[in-house]
Short mmCIF file of C-alpha atoms in Angstrom, two decimals:
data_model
loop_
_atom_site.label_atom_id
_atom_site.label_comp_id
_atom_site.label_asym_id
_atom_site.label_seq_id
_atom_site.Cartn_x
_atom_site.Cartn_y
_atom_site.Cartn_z
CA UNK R 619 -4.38 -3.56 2.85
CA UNK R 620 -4.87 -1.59 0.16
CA UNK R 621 -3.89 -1.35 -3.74
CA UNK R 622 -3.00 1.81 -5.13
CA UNK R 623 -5.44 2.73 -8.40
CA UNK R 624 -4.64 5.66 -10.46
CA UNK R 625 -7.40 7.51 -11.59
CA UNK R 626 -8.23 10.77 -12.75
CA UNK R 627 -5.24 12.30 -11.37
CA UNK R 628 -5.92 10.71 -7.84
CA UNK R 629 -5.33 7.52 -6.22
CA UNK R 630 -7.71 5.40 -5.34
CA UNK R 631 -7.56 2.04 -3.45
CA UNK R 632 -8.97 -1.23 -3.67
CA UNK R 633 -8.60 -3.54 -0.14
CA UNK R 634 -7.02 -6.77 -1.16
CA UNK R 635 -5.92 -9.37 1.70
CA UNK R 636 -3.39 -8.27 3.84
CA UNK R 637 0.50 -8.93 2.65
CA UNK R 638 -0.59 -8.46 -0.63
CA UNK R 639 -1.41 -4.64 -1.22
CA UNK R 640 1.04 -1.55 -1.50
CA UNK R 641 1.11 -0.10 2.33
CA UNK R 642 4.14 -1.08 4.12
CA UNK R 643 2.76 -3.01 6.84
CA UNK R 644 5.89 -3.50 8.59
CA UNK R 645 6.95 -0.82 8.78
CA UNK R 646 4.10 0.85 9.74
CA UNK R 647 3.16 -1.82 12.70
CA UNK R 648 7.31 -1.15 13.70
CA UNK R 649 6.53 2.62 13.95
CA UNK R 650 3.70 2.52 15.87
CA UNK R 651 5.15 0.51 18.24
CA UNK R 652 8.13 2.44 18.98
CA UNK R 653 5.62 5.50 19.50
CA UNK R 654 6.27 6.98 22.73
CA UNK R 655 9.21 8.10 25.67
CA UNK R 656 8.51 6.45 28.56
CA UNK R 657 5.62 4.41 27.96
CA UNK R 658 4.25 3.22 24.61
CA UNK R 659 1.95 5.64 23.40
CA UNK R 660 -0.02 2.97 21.43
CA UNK R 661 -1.39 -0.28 23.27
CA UNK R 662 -3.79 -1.74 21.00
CA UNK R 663 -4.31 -2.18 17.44
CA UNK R 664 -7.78 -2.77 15.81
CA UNK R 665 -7.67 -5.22 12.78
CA UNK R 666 -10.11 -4.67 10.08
CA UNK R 667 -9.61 -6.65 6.94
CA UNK R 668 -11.72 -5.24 4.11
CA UNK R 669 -11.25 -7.42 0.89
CA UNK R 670 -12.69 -6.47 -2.49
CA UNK R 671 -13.86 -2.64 -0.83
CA UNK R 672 -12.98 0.01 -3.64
CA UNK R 673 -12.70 3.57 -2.76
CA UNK R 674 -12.37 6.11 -5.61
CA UNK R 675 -9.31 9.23 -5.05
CA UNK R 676 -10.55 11.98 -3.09
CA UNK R 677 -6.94 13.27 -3.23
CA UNK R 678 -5.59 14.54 -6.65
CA UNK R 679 -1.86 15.55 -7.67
CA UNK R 680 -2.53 19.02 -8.55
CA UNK R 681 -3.69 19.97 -4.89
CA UNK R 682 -1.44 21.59 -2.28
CA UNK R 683 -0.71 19.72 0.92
CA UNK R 684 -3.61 20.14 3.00
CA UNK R 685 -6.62 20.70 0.72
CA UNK R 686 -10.02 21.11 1.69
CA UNK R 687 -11.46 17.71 0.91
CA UNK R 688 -15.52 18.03 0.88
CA UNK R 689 -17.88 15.40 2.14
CA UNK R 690 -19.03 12.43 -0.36
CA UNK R 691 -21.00 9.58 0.29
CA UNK R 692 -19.11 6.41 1.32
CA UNK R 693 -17.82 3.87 -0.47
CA UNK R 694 -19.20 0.95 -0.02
CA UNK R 695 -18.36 -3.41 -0.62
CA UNK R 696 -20.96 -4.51 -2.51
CA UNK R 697 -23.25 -7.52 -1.42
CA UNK R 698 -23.19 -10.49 -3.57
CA UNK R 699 -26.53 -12.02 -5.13
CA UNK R 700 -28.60 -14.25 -2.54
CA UNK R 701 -27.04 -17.74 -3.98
CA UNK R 702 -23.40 -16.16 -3.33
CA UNK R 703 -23.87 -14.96 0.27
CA UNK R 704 -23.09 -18.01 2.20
CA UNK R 705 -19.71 -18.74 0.65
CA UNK R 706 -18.74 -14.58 0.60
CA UNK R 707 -19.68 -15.28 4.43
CA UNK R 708 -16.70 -17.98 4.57
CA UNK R 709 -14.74 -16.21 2.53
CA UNK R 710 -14.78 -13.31 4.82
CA UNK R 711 -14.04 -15.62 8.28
CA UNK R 712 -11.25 -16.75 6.09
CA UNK R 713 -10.00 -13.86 5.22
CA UNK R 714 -10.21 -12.47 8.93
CA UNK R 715 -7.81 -15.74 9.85
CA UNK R 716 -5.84 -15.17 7.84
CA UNK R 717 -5.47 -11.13 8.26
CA UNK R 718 -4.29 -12.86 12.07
CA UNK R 719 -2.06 -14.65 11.31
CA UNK R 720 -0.24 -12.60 8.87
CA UNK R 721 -0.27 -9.69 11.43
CA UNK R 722 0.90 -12.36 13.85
CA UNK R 723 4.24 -13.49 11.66
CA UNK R 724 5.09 -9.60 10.79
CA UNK R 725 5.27 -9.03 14.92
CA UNK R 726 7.30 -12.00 14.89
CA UNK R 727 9.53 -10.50 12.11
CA UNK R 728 9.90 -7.21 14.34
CA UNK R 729 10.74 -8.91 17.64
CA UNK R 730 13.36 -11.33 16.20
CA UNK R 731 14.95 -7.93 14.40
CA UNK R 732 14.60 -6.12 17.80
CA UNK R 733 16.39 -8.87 19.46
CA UNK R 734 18.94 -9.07 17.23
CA UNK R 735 19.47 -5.58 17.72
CA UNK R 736 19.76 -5.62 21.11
CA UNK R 737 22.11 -8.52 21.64
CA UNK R 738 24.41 -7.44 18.90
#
């Protein structure tokens, strides 16, 4: 999940572990669920956690709504040096976990409120 970083009259974002950046993850996840009529329109959700990845603005306040935005090379995490690799490598299976079970107690959030809703 991302924090916000002004820059330049854009916002960039650097990916911090999730439940700890600016997106509304709840609300979000609660949104897409409730996508659809019938039948839920969305039935699976990929996780991707994504700590320390920095990704400069590429939107800017003085542009209209829908602006052209032209191509740029991707941002990129950086590795770490050789002696560091092994412990970013736990860090990251860590961090994975951890994205889990934090996605894990905000559906837990939802369906208590849902239930709640429904039997009151």
């Amino acid at each position: 999940m991302p924090l916000i970083v002004k820059e330049q009259g854009g916002l960039g974002h650097k990916a911090c572990i999730s439940g700890q950046g600016d997106m509304p993850f709840k609300a979000l996840l609660t949104h897409l669920i409730c996508l659809g009529d019938d039948e839920p329109q969305v039935t699976a959700y990929g996780l991707e956690e994504e700590v320390d990845y920095y990704a400069p603005a590429f939107r800017f306040e003085d542009e209209d709504d829908n602006p052209w935005i032209p191509y740029r090379q991707m941002s990129e995490t950086p590795l770490p040096e050789n002696h560091l690799l092994d412990a970013r490598l736990r860090k990251e299976k860590e961090d994975a976990i951890n994205q889990i079970n934090h996605v894990r107690n905000v559906l837990q959030q939802i369906k208590q409120e849902a239930n709640h809703l429904l039997n009151h």
